[in-house]
Coordinates of C-alpha atoms and ligand atoms in Angstrom, one line a residue:
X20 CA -23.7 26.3 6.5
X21 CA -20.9 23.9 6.4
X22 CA -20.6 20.1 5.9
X23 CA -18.8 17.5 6.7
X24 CA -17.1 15.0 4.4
X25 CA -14.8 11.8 2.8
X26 CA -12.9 12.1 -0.3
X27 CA -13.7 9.5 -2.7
X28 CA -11.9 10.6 -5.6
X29 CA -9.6 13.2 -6.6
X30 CA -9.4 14.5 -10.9
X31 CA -7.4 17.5 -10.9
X32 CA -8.9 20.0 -8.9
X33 CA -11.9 18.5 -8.3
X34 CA -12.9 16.4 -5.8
X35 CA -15.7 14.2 -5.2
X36 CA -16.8 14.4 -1.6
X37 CA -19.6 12.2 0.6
X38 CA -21.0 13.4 3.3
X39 CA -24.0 11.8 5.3
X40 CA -26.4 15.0 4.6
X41 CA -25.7 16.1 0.9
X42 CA -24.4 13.0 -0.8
X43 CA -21.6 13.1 -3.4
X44 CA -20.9 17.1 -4.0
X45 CA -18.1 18.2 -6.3
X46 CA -15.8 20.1 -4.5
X47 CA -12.5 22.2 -5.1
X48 CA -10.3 24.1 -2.7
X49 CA -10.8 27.7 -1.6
X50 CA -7.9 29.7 -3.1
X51 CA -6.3 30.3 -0.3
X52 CA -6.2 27.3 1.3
X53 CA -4.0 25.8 -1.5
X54 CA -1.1 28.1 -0.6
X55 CA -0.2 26.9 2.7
X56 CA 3.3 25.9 2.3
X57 CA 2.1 21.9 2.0
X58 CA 5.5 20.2 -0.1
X59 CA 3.2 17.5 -2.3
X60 CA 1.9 17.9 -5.8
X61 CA -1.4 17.2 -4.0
X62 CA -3.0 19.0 -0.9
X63 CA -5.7 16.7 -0.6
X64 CA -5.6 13.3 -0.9
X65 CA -8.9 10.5 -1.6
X66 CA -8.9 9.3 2.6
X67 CA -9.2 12.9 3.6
X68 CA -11.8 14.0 5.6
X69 CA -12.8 17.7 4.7
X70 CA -15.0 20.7 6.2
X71 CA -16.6 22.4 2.5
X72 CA -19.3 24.8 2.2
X73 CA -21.8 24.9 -1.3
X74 CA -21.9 27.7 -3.1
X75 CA -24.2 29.3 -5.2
X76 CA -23.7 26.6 -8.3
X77 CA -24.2 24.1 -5.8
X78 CA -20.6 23.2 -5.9
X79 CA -18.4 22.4 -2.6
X80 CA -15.8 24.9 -1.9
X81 CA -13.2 23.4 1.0
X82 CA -12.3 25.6 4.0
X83 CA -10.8 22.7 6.2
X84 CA -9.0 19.5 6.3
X85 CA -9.0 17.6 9.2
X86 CA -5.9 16.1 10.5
X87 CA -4.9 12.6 9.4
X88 CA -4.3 9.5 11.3
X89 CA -1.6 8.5 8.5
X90 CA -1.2 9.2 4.9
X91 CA 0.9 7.5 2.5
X92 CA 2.9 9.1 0.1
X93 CA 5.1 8.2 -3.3
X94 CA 7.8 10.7 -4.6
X95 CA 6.3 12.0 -8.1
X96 CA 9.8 10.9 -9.8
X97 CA 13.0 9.2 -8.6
X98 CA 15.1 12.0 -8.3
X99 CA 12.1 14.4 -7.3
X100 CA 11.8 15.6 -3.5
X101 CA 8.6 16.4 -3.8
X102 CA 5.9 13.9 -2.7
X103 CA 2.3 13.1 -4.0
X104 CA 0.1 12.3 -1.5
X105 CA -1.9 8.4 -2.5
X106 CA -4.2 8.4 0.2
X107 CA -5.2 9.2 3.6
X108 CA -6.5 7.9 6.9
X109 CA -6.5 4.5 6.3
X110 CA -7.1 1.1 8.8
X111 CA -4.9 -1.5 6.2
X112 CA -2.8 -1.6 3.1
X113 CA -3.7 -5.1 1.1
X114 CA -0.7 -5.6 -0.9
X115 CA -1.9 -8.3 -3.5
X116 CA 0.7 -10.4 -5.3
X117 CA 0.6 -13.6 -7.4
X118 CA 3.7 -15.6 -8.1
X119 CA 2.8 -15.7 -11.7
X120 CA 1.4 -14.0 -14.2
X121 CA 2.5 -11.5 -13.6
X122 CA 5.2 -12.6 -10.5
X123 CA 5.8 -10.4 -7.9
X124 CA 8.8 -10.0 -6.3
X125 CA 9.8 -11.1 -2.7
X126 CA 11.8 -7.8 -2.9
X127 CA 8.8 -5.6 -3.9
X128 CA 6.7 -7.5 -1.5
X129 CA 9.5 -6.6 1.6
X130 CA 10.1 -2.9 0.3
X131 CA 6.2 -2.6 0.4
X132 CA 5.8 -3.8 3.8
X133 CA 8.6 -1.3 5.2
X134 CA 6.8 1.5 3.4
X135 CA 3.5 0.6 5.2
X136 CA 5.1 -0.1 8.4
X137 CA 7.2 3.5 8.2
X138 CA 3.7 5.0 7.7
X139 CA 2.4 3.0 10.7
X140 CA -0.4 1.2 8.2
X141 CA -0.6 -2.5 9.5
X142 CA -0.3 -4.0 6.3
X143 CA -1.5 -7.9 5.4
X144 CA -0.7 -10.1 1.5
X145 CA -3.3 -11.7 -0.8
X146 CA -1.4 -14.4 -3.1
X147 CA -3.9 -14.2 -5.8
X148 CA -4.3 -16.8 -9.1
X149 CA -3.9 -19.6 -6.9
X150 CA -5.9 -21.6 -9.7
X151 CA -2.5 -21.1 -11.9
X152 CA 0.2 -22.3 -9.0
X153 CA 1.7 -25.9 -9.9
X154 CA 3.3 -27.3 -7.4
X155 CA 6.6 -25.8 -7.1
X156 CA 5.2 -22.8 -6.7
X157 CA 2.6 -23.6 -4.1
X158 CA 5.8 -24.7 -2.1
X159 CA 7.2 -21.6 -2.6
X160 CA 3.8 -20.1 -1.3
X161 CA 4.1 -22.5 1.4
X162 CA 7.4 -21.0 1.9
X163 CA 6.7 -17.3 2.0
X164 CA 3.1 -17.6 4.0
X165 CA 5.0 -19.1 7.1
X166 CA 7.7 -16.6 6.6
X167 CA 5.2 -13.6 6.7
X168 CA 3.1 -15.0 9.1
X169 CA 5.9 -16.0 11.7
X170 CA 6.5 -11.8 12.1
X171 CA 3.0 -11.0 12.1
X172 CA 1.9 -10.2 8.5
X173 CA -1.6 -12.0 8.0
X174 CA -1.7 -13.7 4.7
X175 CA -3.8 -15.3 2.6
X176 CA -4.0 -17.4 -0.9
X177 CA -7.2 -17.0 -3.0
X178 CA -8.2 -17.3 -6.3
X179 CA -10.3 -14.4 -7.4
X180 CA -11.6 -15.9 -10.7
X181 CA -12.8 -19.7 -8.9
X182 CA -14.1 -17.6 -6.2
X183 CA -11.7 -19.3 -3.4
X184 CA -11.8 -17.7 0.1
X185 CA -13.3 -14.5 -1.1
X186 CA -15.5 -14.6 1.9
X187 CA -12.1 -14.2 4.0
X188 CA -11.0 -10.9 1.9
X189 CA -14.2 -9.9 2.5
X190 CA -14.3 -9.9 6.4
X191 CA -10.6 -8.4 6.0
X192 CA -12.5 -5.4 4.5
X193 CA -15.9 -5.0 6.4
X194 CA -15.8 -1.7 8.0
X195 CA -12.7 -0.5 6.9
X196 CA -10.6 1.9 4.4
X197 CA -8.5 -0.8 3.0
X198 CA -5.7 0.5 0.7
X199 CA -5.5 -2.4 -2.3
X200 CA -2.2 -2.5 -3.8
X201 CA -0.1 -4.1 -6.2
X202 CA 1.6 -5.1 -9.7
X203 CA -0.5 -3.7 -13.1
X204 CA -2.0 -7.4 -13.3
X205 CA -2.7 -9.7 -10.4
X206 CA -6.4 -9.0 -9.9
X207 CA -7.1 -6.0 -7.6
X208 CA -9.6 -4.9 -9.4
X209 CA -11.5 -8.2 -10.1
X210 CA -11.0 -9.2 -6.7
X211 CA -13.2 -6.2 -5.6
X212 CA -15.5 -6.6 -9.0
X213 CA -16.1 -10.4 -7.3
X214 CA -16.8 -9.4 -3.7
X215 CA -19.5 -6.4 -5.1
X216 CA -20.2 -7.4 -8.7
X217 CA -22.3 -4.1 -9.1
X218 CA -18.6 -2.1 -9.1
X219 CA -18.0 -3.4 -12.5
X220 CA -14.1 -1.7 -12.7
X221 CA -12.5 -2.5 -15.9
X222 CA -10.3 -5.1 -15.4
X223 CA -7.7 -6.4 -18.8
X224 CA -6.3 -9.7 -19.7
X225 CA -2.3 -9.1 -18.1
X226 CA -0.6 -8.2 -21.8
X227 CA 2.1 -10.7 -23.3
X228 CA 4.7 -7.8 -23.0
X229 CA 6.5 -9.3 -20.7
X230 CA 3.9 -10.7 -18.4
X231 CA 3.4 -7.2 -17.0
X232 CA 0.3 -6.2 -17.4
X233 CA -0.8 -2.7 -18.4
X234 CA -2.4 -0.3 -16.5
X235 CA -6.2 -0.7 -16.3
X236 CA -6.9 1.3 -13.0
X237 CA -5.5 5.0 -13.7
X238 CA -6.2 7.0 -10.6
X239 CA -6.5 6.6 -6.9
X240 CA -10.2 6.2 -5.8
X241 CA -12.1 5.2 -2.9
X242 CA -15.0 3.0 -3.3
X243 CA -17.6 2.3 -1.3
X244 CA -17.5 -1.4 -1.0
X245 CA -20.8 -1.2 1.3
X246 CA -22.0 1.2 3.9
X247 CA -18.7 2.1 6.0
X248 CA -16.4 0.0 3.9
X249 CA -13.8 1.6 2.0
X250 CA -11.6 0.4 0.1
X251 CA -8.6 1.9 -2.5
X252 CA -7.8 0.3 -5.5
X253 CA -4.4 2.1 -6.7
X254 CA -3.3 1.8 -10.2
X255 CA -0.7 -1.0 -10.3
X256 CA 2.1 1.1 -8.3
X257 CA 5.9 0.0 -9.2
X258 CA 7.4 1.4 -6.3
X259 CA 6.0 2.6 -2.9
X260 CA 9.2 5.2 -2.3
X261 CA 11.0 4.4 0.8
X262 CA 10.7 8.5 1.6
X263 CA 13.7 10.2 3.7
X264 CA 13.9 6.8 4.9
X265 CA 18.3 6.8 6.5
X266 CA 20.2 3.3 6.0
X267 CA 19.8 2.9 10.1
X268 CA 16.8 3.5 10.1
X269 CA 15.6 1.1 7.7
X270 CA 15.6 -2.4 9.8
X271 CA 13.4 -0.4 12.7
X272 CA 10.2 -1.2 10.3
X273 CA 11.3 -5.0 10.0
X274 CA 9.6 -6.5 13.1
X275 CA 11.8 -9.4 12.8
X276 CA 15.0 -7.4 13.5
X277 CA 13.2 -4.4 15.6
X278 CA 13.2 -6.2 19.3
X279 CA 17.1 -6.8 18.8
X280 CA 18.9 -3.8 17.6
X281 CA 19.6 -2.2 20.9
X282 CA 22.0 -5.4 21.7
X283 CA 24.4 -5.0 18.5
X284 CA 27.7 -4.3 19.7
X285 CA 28.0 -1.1 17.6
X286 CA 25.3 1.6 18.1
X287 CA 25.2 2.9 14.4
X288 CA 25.4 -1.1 13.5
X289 CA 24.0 -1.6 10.3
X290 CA 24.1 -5.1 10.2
X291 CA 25.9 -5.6 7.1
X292 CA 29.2 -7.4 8.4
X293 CA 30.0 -5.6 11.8
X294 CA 31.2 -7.7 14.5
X295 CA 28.7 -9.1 17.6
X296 CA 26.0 -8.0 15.4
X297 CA 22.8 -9.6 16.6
X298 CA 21.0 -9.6 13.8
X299 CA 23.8 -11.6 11.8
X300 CA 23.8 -14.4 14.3
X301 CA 19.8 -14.1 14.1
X302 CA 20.6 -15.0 10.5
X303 CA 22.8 -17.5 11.4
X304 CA 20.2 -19.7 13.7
X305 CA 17.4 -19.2 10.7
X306 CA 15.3 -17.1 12.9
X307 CA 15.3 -14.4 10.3
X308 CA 14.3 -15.5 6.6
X309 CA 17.5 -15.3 4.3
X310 CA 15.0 -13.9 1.9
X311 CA 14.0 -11.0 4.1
X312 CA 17.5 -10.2 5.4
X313 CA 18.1 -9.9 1.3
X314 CA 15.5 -7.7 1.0
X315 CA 16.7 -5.6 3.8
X316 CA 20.5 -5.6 2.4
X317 CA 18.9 -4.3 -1.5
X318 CA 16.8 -1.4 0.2
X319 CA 20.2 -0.3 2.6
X320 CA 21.9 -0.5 -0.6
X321 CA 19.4 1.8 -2.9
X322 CA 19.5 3.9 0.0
X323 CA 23.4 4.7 -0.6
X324 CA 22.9 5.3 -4.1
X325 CA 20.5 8.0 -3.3
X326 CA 23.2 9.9 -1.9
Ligands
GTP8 N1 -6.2 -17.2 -13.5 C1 -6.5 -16.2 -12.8 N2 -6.6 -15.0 -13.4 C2 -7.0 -13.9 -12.6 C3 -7.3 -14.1 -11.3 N3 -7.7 -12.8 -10.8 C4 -7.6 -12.0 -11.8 N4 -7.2 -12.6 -12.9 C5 -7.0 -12.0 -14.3 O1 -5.9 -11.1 -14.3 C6 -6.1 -10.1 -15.2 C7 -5.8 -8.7 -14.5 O2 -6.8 -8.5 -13.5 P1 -7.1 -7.0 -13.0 O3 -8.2 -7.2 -11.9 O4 -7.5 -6.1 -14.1 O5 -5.7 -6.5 -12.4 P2 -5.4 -5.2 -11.6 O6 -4.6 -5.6 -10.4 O7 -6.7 -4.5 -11.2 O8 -4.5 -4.4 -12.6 P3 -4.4 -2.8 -12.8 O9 -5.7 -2.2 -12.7 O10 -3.8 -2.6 -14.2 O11 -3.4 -2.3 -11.7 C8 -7.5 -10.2 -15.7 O12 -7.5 -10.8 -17.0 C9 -8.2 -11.1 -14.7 O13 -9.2 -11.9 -15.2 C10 -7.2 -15.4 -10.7 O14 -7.5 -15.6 -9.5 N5 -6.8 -16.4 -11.5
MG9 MG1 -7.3 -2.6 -11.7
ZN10 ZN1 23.7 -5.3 13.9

């Protein structure tokens, strides 16, 4: 008999799957399935649906995975060309910054929200620890909501620990697999703890060392927020990499810039400093953010370096 289920969590070789008939079952691959030439560190991912069999110990043994809808992946190091897999099949990725304590970058923000777009995951930003914001930095909030928000990227400012518009994360999440993202630090975890306090995941005071937090959360895991909401909550990830992404290709997953760029004057146009380059005079008139067009020019610029 086989059955039908979601990966939750993933320790090694194990996985715990949850299907509608048998609940959680421990599962790990079938031999053979692990040698199909797949190029990640990890065949199956928590986000997977999988087709598993129980054996004799009453452990699940995998025969199948069902295609995914997306994945998203990270290379395992810098210079590494092989990927691991963080998660599969999933409706959102929540990237959750604060602009203090720790701050997160408008760079890592951007870089984040090509990675999501590349892997076709509408994305959407929590500012969280808006209890610590003084004023300048609520106008810099002010700032960056209307940015995002003018090219479509639904944000929100919340404070997690004075309970402010947790409700609004929460209908964000009903009924979805939500990937929660972000900086060691700015409250993933005790935003989830807050919305269902019977979770209890550790959560740490962000460490002194240079306001950076350390990692609390050390493995991908899906958690069942409540019946048919899923969400992700990945250990504080430094650096979603922009995979086999090419310099030209990297402005296609900024929506801002993606309507314009058959009408630069140069085909391969990078829009760096060539002439009757539409997205320059964009620029120009302020209809793209000088903070995004930065952004774009840092991740065309690692790009060459990888070469
Ligand atoms: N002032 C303030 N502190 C918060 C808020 N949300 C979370 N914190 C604190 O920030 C610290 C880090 O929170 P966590 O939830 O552990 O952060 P995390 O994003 O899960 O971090 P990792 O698991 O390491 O990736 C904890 O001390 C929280 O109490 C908030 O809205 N305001
Ligand atoms: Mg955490
Ligand atoms: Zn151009």
């Amino acid at each position: 008999m086989t059955v039908d289920g979601l990966v939750l969590k993933s320790t090694g070789s194990w996985y715990d799957v949850k299907s509608d008939s048998k609940g959680l079952i421990k599962c790990r691959l079938r031999g053979k399935l692990k040698l199909i030439g797949i190029e990640t560190t990890n065949p199956i991912a928590v986000g997977d649906h999988v087709r598993f069999t129980i054996d004799e110990h009453g452990d699940g043994i995998i025969s199948e995975i069902f295609p995914r809808t997306n994945y998203l992946i990270r290379k395992s190091t810098k210079k590494s060309s092989q990927a691991h897999i963080i998660a599969a099949n999933i409706d959102q990725a929540i990237l959750v910054a604060s602009l203090i304590y720790p701050r997160t970058s408008v760079g890592f923000i951007d870089r984040y929200l090509v990675s999501a777009d590349s892997f076709r995951i509408p994305a959407k930003i929590i500012f969280n620890k808006s209890d610590l914001l003084n004023d300048s930095l609520l106008e810099l909030h002010d700032y960056l909501a209307k940015v995002y928000r003018d090219i479509g990227y639904e944000n929100l400012l919340i404070s997690a620990e004075k309970d402010k518009d947790l409700n609004i994360v929460k209908s964000w999440l009903t009924g979805k697999k939500s990937l929660i993202s972000g900086h060691s630090g700015v409250g993933k975890s005790t935003i989830l703890n807050r919305i269902n306090p019977d979770l209890q995941l550790p959560t740490d005071k962000v460490s002194d060392f240079a306001n950076k937090g350390k990692h609390t959360t050390t493995f991908a895991q899906m958690i069942e927020l409540e019946k048919n909401t899923y969400v992700i909550d990945t250990p504080g990830i430094k650096e979603l990499g922009l995979i086999d992404m090419e310099s030209w290709e990297i402005s296609h997953y900024f929506p801002e810039m993606r309507d314009k760029l058959g009408e630069c004057k140069f085909k391969n146009c990078l829009h760096i400093n060539e002439p009757g380059c539409v997205v320059l005079e964009a620029l120009e008139r302020e209809e793209i953010a000088e903070t995004r067009y930065d952004s774009y020019v840092s991740m065309i610029i690692d790009d060459d370096n990888r070469r």
